[in-house]
PDB file of C-alpha atoms in Angstrom:
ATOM      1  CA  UNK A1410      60.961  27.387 127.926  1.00  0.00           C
ATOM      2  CA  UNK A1411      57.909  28.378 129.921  1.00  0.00           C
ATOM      3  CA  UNK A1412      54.218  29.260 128.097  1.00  0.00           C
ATOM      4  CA  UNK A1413      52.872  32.653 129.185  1.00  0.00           C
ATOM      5  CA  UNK A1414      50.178  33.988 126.830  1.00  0.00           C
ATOM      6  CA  UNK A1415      47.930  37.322 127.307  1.00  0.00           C
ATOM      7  CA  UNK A1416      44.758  37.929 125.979  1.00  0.00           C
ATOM      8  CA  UNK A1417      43.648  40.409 124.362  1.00  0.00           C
ATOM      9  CA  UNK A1418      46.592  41.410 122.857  1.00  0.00           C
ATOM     10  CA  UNK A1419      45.387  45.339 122.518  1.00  0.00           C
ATOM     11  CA  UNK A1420      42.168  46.419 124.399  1.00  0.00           C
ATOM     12  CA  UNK A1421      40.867  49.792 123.900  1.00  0.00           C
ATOM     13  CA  UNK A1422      37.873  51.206 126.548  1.00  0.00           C
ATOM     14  CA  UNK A1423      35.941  54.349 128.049  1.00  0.00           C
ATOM     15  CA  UNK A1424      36.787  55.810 130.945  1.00  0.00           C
ATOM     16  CA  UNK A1425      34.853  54.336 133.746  1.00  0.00           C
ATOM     17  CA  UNK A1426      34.640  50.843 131.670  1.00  0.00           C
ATOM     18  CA  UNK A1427      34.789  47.348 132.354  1.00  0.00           C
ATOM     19  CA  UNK A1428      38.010  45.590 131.633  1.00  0.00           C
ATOM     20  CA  UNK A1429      39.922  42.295 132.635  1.00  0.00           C
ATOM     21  CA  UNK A1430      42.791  40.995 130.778  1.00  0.00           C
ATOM     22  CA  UNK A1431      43.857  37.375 130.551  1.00  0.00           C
ATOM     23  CA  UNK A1432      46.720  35.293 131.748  1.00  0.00           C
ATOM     24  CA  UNK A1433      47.633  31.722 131.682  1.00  0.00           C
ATOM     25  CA  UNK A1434      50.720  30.330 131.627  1.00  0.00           C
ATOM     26  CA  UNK A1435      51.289  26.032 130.920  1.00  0.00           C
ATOM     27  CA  UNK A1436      54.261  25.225 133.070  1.00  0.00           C
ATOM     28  CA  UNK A1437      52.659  24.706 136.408  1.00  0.00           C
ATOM     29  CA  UNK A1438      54.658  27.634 137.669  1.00  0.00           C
ATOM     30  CA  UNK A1439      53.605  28.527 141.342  1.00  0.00           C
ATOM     31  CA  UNK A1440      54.336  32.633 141.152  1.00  0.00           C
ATOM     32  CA  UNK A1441      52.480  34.377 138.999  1.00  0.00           C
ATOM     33  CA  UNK A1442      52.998  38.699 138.495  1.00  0.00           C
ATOM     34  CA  UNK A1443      50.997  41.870 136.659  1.00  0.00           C
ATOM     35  CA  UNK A1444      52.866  44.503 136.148  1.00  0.00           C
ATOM     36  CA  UNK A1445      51.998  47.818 133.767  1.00  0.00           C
ATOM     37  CA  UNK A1446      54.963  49.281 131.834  1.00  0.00           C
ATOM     38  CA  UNK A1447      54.950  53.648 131.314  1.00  0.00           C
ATOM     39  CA  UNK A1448      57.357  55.940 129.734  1.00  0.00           C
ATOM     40  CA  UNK A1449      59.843  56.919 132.435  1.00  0.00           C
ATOM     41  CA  UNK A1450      58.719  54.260 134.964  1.00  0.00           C
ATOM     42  CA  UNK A1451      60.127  50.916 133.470  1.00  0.00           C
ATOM     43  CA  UNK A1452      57.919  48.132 134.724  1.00  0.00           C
ATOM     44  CA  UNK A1453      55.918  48.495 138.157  1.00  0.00           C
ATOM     45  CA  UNK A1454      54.198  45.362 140.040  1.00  0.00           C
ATOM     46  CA  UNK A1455      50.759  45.842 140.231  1.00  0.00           C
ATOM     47  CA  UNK A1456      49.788  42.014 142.351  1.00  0.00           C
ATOM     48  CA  UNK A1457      50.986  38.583 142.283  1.00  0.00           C
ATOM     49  CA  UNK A1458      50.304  35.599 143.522  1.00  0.00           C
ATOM     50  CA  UNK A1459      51.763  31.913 144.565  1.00  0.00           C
ATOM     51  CA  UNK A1460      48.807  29.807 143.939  1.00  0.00           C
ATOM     52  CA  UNK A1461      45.287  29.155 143.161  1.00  0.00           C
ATOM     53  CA  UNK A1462      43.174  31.628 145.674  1.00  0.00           C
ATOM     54  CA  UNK A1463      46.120  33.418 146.680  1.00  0.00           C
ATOM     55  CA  UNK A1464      46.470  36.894 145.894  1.00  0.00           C
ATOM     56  CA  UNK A1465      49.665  39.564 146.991  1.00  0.00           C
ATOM     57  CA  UNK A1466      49.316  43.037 146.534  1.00  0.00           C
ATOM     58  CA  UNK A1467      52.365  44.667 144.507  1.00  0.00           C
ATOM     59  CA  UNK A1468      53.489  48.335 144.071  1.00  0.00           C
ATOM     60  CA  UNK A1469      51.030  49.955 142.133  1.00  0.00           C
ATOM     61  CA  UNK A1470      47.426  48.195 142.990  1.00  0.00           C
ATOM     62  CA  UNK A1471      45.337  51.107 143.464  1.00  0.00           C
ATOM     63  CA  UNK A1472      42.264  50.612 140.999  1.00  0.00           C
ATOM     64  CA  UNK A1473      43.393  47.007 140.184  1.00  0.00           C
ATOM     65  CA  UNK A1474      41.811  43.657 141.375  1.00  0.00           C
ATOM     66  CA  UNK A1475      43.222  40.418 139.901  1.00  0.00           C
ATOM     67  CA  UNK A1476      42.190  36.632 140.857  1.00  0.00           C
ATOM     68  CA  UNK A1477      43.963  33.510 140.081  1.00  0.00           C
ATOM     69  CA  UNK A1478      41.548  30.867 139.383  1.00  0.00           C
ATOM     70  CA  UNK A1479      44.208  28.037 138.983  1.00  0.00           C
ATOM     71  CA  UNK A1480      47.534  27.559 138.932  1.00  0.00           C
ATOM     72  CA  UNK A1481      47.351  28.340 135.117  1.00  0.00           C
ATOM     73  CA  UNK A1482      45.154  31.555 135.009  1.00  0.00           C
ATOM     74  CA  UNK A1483      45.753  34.657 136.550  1.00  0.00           C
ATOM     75  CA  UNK A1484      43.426  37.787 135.409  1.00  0.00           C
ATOM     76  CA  UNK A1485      43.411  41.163 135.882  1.00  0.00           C
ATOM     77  CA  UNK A1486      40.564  43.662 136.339  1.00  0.00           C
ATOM     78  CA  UNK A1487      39.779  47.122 136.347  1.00  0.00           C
ATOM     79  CA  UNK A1488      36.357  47.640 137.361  1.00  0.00           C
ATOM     80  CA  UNK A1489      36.068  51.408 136.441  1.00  0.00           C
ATOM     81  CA  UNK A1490      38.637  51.985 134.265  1.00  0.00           C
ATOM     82  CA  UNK A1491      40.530  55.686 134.249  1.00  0.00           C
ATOM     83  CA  UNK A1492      42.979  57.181 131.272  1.00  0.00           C
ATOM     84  CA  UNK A1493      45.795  56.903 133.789  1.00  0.00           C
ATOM     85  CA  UNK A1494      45.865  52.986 133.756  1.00  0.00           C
ATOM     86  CA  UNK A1495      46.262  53.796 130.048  1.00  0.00           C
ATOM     87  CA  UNK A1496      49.570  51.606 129.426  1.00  0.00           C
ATOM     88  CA  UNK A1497      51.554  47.969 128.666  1.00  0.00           C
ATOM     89  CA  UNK A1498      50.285  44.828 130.900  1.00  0.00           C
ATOM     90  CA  UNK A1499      52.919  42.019 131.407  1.00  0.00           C
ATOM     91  CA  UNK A1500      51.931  38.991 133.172  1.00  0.00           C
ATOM     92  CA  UNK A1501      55.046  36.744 134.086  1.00  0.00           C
ATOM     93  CA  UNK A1502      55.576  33.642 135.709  1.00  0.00           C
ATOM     94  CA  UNK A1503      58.536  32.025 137.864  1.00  0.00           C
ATOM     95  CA  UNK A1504      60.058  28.919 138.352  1.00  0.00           C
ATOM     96  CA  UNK A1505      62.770  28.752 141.193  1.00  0.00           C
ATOM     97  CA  UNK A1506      64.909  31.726 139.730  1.00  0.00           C
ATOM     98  CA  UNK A1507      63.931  33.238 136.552  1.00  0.00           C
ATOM     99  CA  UNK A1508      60.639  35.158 135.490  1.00  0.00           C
ATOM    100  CA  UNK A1509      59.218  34.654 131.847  1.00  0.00           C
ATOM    101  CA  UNK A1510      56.975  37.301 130.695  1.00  0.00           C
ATOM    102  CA  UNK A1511      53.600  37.160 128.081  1.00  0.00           C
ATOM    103  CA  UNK A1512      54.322  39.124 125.202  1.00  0.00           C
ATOM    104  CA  UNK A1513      52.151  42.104 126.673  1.00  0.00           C
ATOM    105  CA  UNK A1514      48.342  43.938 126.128  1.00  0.00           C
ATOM    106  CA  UNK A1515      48.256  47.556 124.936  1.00  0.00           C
ATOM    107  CA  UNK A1516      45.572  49.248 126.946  1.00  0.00           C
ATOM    108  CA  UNK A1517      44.169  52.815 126.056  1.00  0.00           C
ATOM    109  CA  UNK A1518      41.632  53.820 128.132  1.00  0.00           C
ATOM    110  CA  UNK A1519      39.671  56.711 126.213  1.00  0.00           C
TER     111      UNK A1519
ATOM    112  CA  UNK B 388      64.590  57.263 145.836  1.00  0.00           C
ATOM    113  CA  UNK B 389      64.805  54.245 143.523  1.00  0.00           C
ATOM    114  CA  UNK B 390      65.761  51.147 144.529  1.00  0.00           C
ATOM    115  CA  UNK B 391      67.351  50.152 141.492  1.00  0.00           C
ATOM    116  CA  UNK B 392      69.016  52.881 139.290  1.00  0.00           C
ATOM    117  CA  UNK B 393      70.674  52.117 135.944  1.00  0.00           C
ATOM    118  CA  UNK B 394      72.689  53.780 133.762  1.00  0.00           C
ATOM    119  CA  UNK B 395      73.152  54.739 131.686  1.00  0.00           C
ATOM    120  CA  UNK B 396      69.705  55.685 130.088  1.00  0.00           C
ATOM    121  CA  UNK B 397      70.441  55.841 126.510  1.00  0.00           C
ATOM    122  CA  UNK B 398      73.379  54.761 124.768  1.00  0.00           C
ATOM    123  CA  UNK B 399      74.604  54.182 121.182  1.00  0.00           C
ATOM    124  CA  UNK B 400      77.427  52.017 119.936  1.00  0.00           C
ATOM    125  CA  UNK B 401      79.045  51.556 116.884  1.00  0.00           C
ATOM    126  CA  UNK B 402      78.499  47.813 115.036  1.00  0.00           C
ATOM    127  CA  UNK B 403      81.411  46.045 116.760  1.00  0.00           C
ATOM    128  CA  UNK B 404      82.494  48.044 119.584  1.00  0.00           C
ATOM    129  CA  UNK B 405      82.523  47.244 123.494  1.00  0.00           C
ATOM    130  CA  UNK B 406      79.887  48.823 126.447  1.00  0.00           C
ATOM    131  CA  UNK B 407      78.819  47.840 129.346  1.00  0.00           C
ATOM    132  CA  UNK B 408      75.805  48.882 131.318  1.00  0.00           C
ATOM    133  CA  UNK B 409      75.381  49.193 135.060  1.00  0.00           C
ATOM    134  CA  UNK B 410      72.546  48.766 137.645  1.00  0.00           C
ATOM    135  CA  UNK B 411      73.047  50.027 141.186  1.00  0.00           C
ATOM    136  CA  UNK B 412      70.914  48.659 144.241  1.00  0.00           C
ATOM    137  CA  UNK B 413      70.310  51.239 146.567  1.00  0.00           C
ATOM    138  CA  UNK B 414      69.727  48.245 149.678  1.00  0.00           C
ATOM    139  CA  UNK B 415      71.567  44.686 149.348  1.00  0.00           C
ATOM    140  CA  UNK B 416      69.850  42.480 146.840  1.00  0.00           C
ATOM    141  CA  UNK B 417      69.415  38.513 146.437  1.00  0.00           C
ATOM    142  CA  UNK B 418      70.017  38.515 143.022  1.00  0.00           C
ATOM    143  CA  UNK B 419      69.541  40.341 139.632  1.00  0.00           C
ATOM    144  CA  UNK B 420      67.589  39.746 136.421  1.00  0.00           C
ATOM    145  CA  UNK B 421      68.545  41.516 132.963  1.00  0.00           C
ATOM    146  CA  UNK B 422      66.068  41.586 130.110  1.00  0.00           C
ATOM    147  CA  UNK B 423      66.112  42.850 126.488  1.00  0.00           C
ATOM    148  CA  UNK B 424      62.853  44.111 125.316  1.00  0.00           C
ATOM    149  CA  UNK B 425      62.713  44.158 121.711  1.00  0.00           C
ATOM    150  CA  UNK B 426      60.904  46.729 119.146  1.00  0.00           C
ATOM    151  CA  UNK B 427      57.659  44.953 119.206  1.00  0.00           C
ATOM    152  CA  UNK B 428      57.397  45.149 122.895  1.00  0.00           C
ATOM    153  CA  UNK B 429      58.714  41.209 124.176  1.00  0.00           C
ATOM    154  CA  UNK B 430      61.075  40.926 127.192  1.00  0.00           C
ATOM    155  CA  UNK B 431      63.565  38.256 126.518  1.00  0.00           C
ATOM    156  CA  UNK B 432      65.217  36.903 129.849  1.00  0.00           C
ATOM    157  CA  UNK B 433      69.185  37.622 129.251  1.00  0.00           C
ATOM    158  CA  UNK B 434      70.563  36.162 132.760  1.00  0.00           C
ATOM    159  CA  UNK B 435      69.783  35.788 136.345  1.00  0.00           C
ATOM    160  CA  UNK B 436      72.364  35.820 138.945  1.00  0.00           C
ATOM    161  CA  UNK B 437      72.633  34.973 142.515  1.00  0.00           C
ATOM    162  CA  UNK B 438      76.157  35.327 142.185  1.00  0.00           C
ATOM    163  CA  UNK B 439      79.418  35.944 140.650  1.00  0.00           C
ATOM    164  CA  UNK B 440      79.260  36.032 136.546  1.00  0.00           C
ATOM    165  CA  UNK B 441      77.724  34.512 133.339  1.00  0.00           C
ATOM    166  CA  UNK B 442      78.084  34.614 129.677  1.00  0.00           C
ATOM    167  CA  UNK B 443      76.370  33.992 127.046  1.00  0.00           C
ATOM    168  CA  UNK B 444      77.621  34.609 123.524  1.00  0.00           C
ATOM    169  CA  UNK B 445      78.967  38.081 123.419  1.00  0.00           C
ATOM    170  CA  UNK B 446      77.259  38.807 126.440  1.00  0.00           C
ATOM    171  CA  UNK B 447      78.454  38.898 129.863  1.00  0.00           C
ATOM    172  CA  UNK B 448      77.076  39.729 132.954  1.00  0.00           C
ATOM    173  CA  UNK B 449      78.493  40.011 136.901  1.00  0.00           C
ATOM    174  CA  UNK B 450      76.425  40.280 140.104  1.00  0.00           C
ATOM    175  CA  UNK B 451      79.199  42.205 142.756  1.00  0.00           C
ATOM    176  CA  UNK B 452      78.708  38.771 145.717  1.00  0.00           C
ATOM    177  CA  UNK B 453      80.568  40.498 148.463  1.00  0.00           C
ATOM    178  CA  UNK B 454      77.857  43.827 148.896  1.00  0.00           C
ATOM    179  CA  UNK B 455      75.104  43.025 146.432  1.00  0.00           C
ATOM    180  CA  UNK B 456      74.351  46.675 145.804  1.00  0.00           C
ATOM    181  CA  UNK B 457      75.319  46.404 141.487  1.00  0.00           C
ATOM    182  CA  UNK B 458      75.508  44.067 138.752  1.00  0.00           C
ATOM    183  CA  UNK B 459      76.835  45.007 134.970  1.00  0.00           C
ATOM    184  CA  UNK B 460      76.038  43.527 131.664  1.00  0.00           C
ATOM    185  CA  UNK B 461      78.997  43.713 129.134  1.00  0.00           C
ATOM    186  CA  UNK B 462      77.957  43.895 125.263  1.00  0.00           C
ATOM    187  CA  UNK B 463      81.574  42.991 123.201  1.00  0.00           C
ATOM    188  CA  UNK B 464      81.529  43.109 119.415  1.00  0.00           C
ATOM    189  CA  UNK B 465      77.770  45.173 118.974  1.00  0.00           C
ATOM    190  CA  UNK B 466      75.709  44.328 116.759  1.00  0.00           C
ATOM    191  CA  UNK B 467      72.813  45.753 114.788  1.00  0.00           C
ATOM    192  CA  UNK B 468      69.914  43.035 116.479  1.00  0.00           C
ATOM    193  CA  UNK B 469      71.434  44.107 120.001  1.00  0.00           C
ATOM    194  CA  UNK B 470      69.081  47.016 119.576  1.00  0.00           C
ATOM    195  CA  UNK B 471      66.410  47.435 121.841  1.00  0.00           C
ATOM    196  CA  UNK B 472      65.779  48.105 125.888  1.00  0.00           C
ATOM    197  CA  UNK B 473      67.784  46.621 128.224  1.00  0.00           C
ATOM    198  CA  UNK B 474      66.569  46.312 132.012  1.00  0.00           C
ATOM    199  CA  UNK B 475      67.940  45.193 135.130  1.00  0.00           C
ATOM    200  CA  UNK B 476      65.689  43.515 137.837  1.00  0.00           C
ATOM    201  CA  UNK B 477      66.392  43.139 141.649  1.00  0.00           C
ATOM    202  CA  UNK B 478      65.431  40.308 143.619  1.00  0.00           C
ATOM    203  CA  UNK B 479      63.942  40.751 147.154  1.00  0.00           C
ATOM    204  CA  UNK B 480      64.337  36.777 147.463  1.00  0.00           C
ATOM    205  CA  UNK B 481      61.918  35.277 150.691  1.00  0.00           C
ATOM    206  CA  UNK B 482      58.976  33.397 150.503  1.00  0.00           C
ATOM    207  CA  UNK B 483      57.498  36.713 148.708  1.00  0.00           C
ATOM    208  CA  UNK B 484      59.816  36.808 145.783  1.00  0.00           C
ATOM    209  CA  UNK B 485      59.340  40.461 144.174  1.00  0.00           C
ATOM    210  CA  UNK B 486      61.523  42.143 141.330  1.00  0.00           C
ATOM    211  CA  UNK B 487      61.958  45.627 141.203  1.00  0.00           C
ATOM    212  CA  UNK B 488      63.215  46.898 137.942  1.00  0.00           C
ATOM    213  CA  UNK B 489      65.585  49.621 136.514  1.00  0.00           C
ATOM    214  CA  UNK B 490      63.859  52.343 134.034  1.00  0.00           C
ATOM    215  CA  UNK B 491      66.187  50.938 131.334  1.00  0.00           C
ATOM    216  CA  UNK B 492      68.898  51.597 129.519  1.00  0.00           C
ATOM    217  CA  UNK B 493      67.912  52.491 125.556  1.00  0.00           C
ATOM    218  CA  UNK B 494      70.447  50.968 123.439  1.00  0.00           C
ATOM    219  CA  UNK B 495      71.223  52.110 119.920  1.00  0.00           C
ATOM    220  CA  UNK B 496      73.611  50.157 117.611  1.00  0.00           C
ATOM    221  CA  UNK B 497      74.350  51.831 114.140  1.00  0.00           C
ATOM    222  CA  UNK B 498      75.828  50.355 111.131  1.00  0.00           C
TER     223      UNK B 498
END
């Protein structure tokens, strides 16, 4: 079963803060996703990537960056942070067919 | 529109009675993804599909592999720990292999 941990778990912040949350994942999996979850919305891509360097935008990227480092660590960063990007972060990675998702970070951005 | 619709939103069963649950593609998909997320927030992978059906335990689920536009997920005998969110995820397939996800269907089972 593939390895994908967050970090932090819950994050609260000021509008206009500094945030980046953590993802790294221990199965040498080449895709790697960040996607917010909202009431009414179910879960929206925000970027992904297939490898070190490489970065895809998703769905939703507007006021998200994200960089993947390695193939293990893929973070995500919002440089001035805004109450609407208040919501649930899943990172996930794939192996040939099937995504496996981190158990989430609760962001509330004040 | 949205590209993948499911339905329906909320539902609740009686312990030990039959549902099913049904997510419609509104463009032909590669395959489908279905996921329980659980009270504490975790997404537990239920099945992927490319193709045709699979079952696990007293779950069942069938990807339609002649137009590729809906895929169901049959709960028989419902139980209490079936609780919980249950989406279904579309696969764009290609080299830049997306999922676009259903708004869920809310599933309540009481005793």
């Amino acid at each position: 079963e593939a390895a994908v941990t967050q970090s932090p778990r819950n994050k609260v912040t000021v509008t206009g803060g500094n945030v980046t949350l953590s993802c790294r994942q221990t199965n040498s999996h080449n895709y790697m996703y960040w996607y917010r979850q909202d009431t009414g919305h179910g879960l929206r891509l925000i970027h992904y990537s297939y490898g070190a360097g490489n970065l895809q935008i998703g769905d939703v990227p507007d006021g998200y960056k994200a960089t993947r480092t390695t193939q293990e660590d893929f973070f995500l960063l919002l440089e001035l942070a805004s109450p609407s990007q208040t919501s649930l972060y899943f990172c996930a990675s794939r192996d040939q067919d099937t995504q496996y998702f981190g158990p989430g970070t609760r962001l509330l951005v004040l | 529109g949205d590209q993948v619709e499911q339905s329906p939103s909320a539902l609740s069963l009686h312990e030990g009675t039959d549902s099913a649950l049904r997510c419609n593609f509104t463009t032909t998909m590669r395959s489908v993804q279905w996921f329980r997320q659980n009270s504490r927030g975790s997404l537990i992978s239920l099945f992927y599909l490319a193709s045709g059906t699979k079952e696990n335990g007293r779950l069942k689920s069938a990807f339609d592999s002649k137009e590729r536009r809906y895929s169901t997920l049959h709960i028989r005998d419902a139980q209490l720990e079936d609780s919980g969110t249950y989406f279904c995820a579309a696969g764009s397939g290609g080299s830049n292999y997306k999922l676009t996800f259903g708004k869920g269907t809310l599933l309540t089972v009481t005793p």
